[in-house]
Coordinates of C-alpha atoms and ligand atoms in Angstrom, one line a residue:
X3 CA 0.0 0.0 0.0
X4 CA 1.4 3.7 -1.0
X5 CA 0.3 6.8 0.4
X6 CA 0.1 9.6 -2.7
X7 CA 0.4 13.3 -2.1
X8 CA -0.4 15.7 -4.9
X9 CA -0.5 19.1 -5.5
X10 CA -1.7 19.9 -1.8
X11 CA -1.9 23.2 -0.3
X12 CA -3.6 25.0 2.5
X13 CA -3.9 28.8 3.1
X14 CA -4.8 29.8 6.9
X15 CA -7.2 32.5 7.2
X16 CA -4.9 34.7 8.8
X17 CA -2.7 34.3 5.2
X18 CA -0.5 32.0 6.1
X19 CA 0.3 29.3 3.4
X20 CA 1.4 26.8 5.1
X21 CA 1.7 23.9 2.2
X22 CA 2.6 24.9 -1.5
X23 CA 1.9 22.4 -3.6
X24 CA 3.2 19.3 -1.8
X25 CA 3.7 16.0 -4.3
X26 CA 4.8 12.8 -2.2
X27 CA 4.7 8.9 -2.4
X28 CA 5.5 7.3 0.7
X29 CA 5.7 3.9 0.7
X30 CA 6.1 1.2 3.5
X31 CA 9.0 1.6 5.9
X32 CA 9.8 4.8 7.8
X33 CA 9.7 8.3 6.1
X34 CA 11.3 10.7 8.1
X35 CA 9.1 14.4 7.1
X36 CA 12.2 16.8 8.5
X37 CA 12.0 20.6 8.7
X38 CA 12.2 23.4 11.0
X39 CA 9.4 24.8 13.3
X40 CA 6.7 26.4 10.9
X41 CA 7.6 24.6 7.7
X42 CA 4.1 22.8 7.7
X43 CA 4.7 19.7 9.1
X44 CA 2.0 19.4 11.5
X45 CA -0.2 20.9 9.1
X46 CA 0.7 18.2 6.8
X47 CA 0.0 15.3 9.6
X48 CA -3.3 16.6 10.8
X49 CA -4.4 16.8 7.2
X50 CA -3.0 13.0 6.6
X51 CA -4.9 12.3 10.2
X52 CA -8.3 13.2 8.5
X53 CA -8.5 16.1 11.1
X54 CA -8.4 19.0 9.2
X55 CA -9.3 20.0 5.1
X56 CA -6.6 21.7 2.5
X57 CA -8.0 23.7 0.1
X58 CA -6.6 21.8 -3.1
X59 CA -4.8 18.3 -4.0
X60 CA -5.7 15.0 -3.4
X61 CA -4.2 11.9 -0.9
X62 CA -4.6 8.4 -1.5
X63 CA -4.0 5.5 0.6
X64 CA -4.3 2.8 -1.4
X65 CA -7.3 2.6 -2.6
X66 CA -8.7 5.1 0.0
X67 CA -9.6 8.9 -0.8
X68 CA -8.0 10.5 2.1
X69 CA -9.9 13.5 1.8
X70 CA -13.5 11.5 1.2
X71 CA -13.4 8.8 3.3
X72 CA -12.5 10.0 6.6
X73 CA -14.0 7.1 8.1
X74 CA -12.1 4.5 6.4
X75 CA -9.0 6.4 6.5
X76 CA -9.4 6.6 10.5
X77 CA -10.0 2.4 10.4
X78 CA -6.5 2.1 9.6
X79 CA -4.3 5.0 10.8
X80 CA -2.9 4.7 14.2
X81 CA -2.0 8.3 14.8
X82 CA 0.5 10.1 17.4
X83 CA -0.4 13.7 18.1
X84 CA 2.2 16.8 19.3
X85 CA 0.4 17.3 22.5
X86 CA -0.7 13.5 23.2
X87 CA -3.1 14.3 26.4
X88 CA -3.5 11.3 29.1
X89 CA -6.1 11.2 31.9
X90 CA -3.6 11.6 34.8
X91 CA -5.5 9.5 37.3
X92 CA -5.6 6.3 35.1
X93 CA -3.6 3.2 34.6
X94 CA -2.4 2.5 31.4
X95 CA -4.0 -1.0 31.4
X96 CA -7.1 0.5 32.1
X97 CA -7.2 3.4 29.6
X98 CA -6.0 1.2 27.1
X99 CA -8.8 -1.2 27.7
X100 CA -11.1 1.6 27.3
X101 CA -9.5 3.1 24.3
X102 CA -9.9 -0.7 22.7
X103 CA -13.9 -0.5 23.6
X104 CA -13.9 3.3 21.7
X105 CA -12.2 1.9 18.4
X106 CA -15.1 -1.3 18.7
X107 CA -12.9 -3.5 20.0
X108 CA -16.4 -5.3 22.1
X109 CA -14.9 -8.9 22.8
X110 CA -13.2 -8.9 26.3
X111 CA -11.3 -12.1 25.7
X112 CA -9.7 -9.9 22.2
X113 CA -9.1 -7.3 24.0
X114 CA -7.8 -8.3 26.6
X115 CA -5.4 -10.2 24.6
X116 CA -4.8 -6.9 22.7
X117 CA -4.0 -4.8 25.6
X118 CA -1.8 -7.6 27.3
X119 CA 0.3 -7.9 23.7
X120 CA 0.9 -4.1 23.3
X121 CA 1.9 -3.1 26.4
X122 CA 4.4 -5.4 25.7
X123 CA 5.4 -4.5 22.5
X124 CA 6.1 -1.0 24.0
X125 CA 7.7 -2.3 27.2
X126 CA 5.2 -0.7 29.6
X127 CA 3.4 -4.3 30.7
X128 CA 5.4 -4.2 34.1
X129 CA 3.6 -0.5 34.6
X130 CA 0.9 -1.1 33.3
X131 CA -1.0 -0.5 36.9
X132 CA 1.0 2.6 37.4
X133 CA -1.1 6.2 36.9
X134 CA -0.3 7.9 33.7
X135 CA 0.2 10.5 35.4
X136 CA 3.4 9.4 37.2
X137 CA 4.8 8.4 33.6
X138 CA 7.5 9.8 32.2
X139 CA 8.0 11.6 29.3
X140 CA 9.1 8.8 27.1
X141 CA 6.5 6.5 29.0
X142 CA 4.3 8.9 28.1
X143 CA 5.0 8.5 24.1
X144 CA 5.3 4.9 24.3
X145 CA 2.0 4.5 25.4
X146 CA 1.0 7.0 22.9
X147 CA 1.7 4.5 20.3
X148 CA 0.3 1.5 21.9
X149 CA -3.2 3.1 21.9
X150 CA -2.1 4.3 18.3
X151 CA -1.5 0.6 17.4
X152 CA -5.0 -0.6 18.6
X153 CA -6.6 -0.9 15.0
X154 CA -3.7 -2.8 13.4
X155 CA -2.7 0.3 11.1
X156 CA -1.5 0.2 8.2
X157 CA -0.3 4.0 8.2
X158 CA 1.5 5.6 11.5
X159 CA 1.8 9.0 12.0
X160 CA 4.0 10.7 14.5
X161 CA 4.8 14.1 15.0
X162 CA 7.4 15.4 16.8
X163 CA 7.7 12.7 19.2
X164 CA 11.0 12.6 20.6
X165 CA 10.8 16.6 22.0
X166 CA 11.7 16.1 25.4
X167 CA 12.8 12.8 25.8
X168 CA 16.0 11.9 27.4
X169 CA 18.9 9.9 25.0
X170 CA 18.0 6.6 26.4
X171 CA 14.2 6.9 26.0
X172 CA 14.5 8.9 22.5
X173 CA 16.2 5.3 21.3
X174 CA 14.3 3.3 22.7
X175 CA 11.2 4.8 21.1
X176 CA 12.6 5.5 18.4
X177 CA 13.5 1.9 17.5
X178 CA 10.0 1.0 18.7
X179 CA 8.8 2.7 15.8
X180 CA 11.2 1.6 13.2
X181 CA 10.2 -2.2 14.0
X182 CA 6.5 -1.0 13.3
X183 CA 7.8 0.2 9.7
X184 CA 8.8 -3.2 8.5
X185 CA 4.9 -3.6 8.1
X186 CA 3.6 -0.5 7.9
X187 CA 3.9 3.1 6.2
X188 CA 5.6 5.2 9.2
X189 CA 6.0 9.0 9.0
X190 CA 8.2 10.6 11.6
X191 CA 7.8 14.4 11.4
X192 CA 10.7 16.1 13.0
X193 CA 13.2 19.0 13.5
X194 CA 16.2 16.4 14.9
X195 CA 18.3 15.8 12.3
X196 CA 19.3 12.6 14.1
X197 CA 16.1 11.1 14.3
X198 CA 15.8 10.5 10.4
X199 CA 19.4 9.9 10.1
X200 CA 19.2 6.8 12.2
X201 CA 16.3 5.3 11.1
X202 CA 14.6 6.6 8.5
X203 CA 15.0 4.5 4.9
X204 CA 13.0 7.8 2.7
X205 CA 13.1 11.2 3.8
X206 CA 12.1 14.6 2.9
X207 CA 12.8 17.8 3.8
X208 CA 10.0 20.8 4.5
X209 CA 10.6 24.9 4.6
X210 CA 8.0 27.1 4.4
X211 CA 5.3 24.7 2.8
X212 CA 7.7 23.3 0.0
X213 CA 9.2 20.1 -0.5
X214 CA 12.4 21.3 -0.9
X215 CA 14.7 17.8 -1.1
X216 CA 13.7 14.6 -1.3
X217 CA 15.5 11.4 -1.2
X218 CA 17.1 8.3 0.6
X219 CA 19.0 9.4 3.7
X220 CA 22.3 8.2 2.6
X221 CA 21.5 9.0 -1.6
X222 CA 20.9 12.6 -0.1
X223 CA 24.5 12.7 1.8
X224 CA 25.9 11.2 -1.5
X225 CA 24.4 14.2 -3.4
X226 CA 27.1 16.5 -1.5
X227 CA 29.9 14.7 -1.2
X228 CA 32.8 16.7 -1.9
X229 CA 30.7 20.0 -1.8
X230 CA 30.8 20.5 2.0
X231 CA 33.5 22.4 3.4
X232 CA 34.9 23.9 6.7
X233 CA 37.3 26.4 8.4
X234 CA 37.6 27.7 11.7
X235 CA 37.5 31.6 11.4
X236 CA 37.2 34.1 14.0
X237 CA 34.3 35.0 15.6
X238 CA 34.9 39.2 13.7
X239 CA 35.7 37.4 10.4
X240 CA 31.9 35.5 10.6
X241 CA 29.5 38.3 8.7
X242 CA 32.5 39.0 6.1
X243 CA 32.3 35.2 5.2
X244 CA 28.8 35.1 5.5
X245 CA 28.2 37.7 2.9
X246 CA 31.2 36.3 0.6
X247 CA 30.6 32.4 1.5
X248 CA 27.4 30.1 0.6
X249 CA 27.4 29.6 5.0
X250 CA 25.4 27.1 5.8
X251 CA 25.8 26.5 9.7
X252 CA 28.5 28.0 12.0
X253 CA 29.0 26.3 15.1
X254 CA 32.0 27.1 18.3
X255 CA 34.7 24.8 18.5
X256 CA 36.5 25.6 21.6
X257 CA 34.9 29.0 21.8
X258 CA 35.8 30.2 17.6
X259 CA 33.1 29.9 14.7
X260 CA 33.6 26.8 12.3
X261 CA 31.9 27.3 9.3
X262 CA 30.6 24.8 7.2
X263 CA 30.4 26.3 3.4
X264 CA 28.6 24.7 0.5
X265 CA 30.9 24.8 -2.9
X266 CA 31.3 22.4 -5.9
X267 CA 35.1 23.5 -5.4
X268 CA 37.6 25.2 -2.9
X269 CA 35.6 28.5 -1.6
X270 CA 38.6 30.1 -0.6
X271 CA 42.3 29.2 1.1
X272 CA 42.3 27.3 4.1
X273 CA 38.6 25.5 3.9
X274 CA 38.8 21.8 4.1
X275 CA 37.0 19.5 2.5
X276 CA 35.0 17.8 5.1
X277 CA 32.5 14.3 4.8
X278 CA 29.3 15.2 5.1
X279 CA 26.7 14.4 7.5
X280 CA 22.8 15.3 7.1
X281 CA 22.7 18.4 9.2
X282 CA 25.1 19.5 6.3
X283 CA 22.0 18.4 3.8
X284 CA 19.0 20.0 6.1
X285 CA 21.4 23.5 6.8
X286 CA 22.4 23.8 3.1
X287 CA 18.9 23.5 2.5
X288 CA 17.0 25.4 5.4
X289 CA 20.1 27.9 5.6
X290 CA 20.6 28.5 1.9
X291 CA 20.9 32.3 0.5
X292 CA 19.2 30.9 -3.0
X293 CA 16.3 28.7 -3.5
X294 CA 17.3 25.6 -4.1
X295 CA 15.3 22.7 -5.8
X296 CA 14.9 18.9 -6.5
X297 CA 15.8 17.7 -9.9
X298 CA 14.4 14.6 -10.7
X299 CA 16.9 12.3 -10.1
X300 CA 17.1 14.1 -6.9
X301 CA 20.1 16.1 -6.7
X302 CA 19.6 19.7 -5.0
X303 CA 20.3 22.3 -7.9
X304 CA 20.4 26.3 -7.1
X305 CA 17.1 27.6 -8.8
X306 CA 19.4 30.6 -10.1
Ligands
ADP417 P1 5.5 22.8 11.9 O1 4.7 21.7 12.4 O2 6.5 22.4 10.8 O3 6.1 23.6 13.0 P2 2.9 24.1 11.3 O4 2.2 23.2 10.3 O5 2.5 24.0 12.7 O6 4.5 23.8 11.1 O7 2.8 25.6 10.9 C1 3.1 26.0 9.5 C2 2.7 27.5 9.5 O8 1.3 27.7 9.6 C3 3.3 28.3 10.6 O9 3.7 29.6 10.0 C4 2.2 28.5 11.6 O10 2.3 29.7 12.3 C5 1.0 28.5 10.7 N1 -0.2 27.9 11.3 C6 -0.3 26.7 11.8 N2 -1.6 26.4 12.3 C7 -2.3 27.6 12.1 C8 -3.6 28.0 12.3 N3 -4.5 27.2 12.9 N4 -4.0 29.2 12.0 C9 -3.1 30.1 11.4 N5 -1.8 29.7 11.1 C10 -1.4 28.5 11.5

């Protein structure tokens, strides 16, 4: 089953336009939607959810009309919200129970068996009488997508889910969800870099309503091989290399700017050429001083 994207876009009322034109096909496996806060990623999942309308374009899953059949569409997405609200005072057990008898999950013996089988698969069975509201964060999430997994869907939706979690929990969810994508369509919407890098086998990358780079994770790093340099300038020197220098992040190293710079060849004496990683890909994308756009074969072009 694919999930197809075209020519989707959504003005708010207040004027933002918060997707251009969006044209995806996201197959099974994980797909990692990355892009900075505002670029229209929640906008993108809540519309994917069912939850709210764009004004144009069309989404299919399978052989679903996303935009028509809300119902059907709601059968088989297991979705994970930003804010993910949990009645404090309950144990997971028994909210999951209930949430099972909300999506018509009526036989006890089923359900129970349900339940029981998910709060394993998201290693929360041995607190599973503990109130959500002493959960933590990544407890919290985790439980998220258990009640997300109650339908058996065939399309997961995420967004932003690892905000807040600590290293340990952000990896343990995080290859929770990546097992899920073996036999199902997952989209991870994100602003860490890392989060697609790891695990993601499709990405794309969002700015201000516009897919602007599209790809395999490691076909996108191929793409800028070689074009990725760096040099460790003073901290005076920065705007002067800015406004000479395609800059696209500047980070201290022991207390001095290193810049990373995006050039098919040497910008300048004294810049190295450095392997890139994919916060080189998202930065000379989100921080680039031209448009840039995907070719077809997906290699990122300057549109000037
Ligand atoms: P992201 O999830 O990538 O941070 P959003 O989809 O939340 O991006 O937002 C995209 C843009 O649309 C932002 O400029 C945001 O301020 C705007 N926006 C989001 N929701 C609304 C809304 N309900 N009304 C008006 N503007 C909105």
């Amino acid at each position: 089953m694919k999930l197809i994207i075209e020519n989707l876009s959504k003005t708010y009322p207040n004027g933002v336009q918060a997707l251009k034109n969006i044209n995806l096909t996201i197959e099974k496996g994980m797909f990692g939607l990355l892009g900075p806060n505002g670029a229209g990623k929640s906008t993108l999942m809540r519309t994917l959810a069912t939850l709210q309308e764009p004004d144009q374009g069309s989404i299919y899953l399978g052989a679903i009309d996303v935009l028509k059949e809300k119902l059907d569409v709601r059968k088989t997405l297991g979705y994970l919200p930003q804010e993910f609200g949990v009645y404090p005072r309950v144990n997971a057990e028994m909210l999951l129970d209930h949430l099972a008898v909300l999506k018509g999950i009526t036989n006890r013996k089923e359900r129970n068996e349900l339940v029981e089988a998910l709060l394993h698969k998201t290693n929360l069975y041995n607190d599973r009488k503990k109130n959500l509201g002493g959960y933590s964060g990544g407890m919290k999430q985790r439980f998220g997508i258990a009640q997300a997994l109650l339908n058996n869907p065939k399309l997961i939706i995420v967004d932003e889910p690892t905000a807040g979690l600590d290293p340990a929990e952000r990896n343990r969810f995080l290859n929770l969800l990546s097992e899920l994508g073996e036999n199902t369509i997952v989209i991870l919407s994100t602003h860490i870099v890392d989060d697609v890098k790891e695990l993601c086998t499709d990405m794309a990358i969002l700015n201000q309503g516009e897919v602007m780079l599209r790809g395999n994770p490691l076909q996108v790093l191929d793409d800028i091989q070689g074009k990725i340099w760096k040099k460790i300038i003073t901290k005076e020197e920065l705007p002067e290399y800015k406004q000479n220098f395609q800059v696209i992040s500047d980070k201290r190293v022991s207390g001095r700017p290193e810049i990373h710079v995006y050039s098919t060849t040497q910008p300048a004496e004294g810049f190295v050429s450095i392997e890139p990683d994919l916060e080189d890909v998202y930065f000379s994308i989100i921080n680039a001083p031209e448009p840039k756009t995907v070719t077809q074969d997906n290699e990122i072009v300057c549109a000037n």
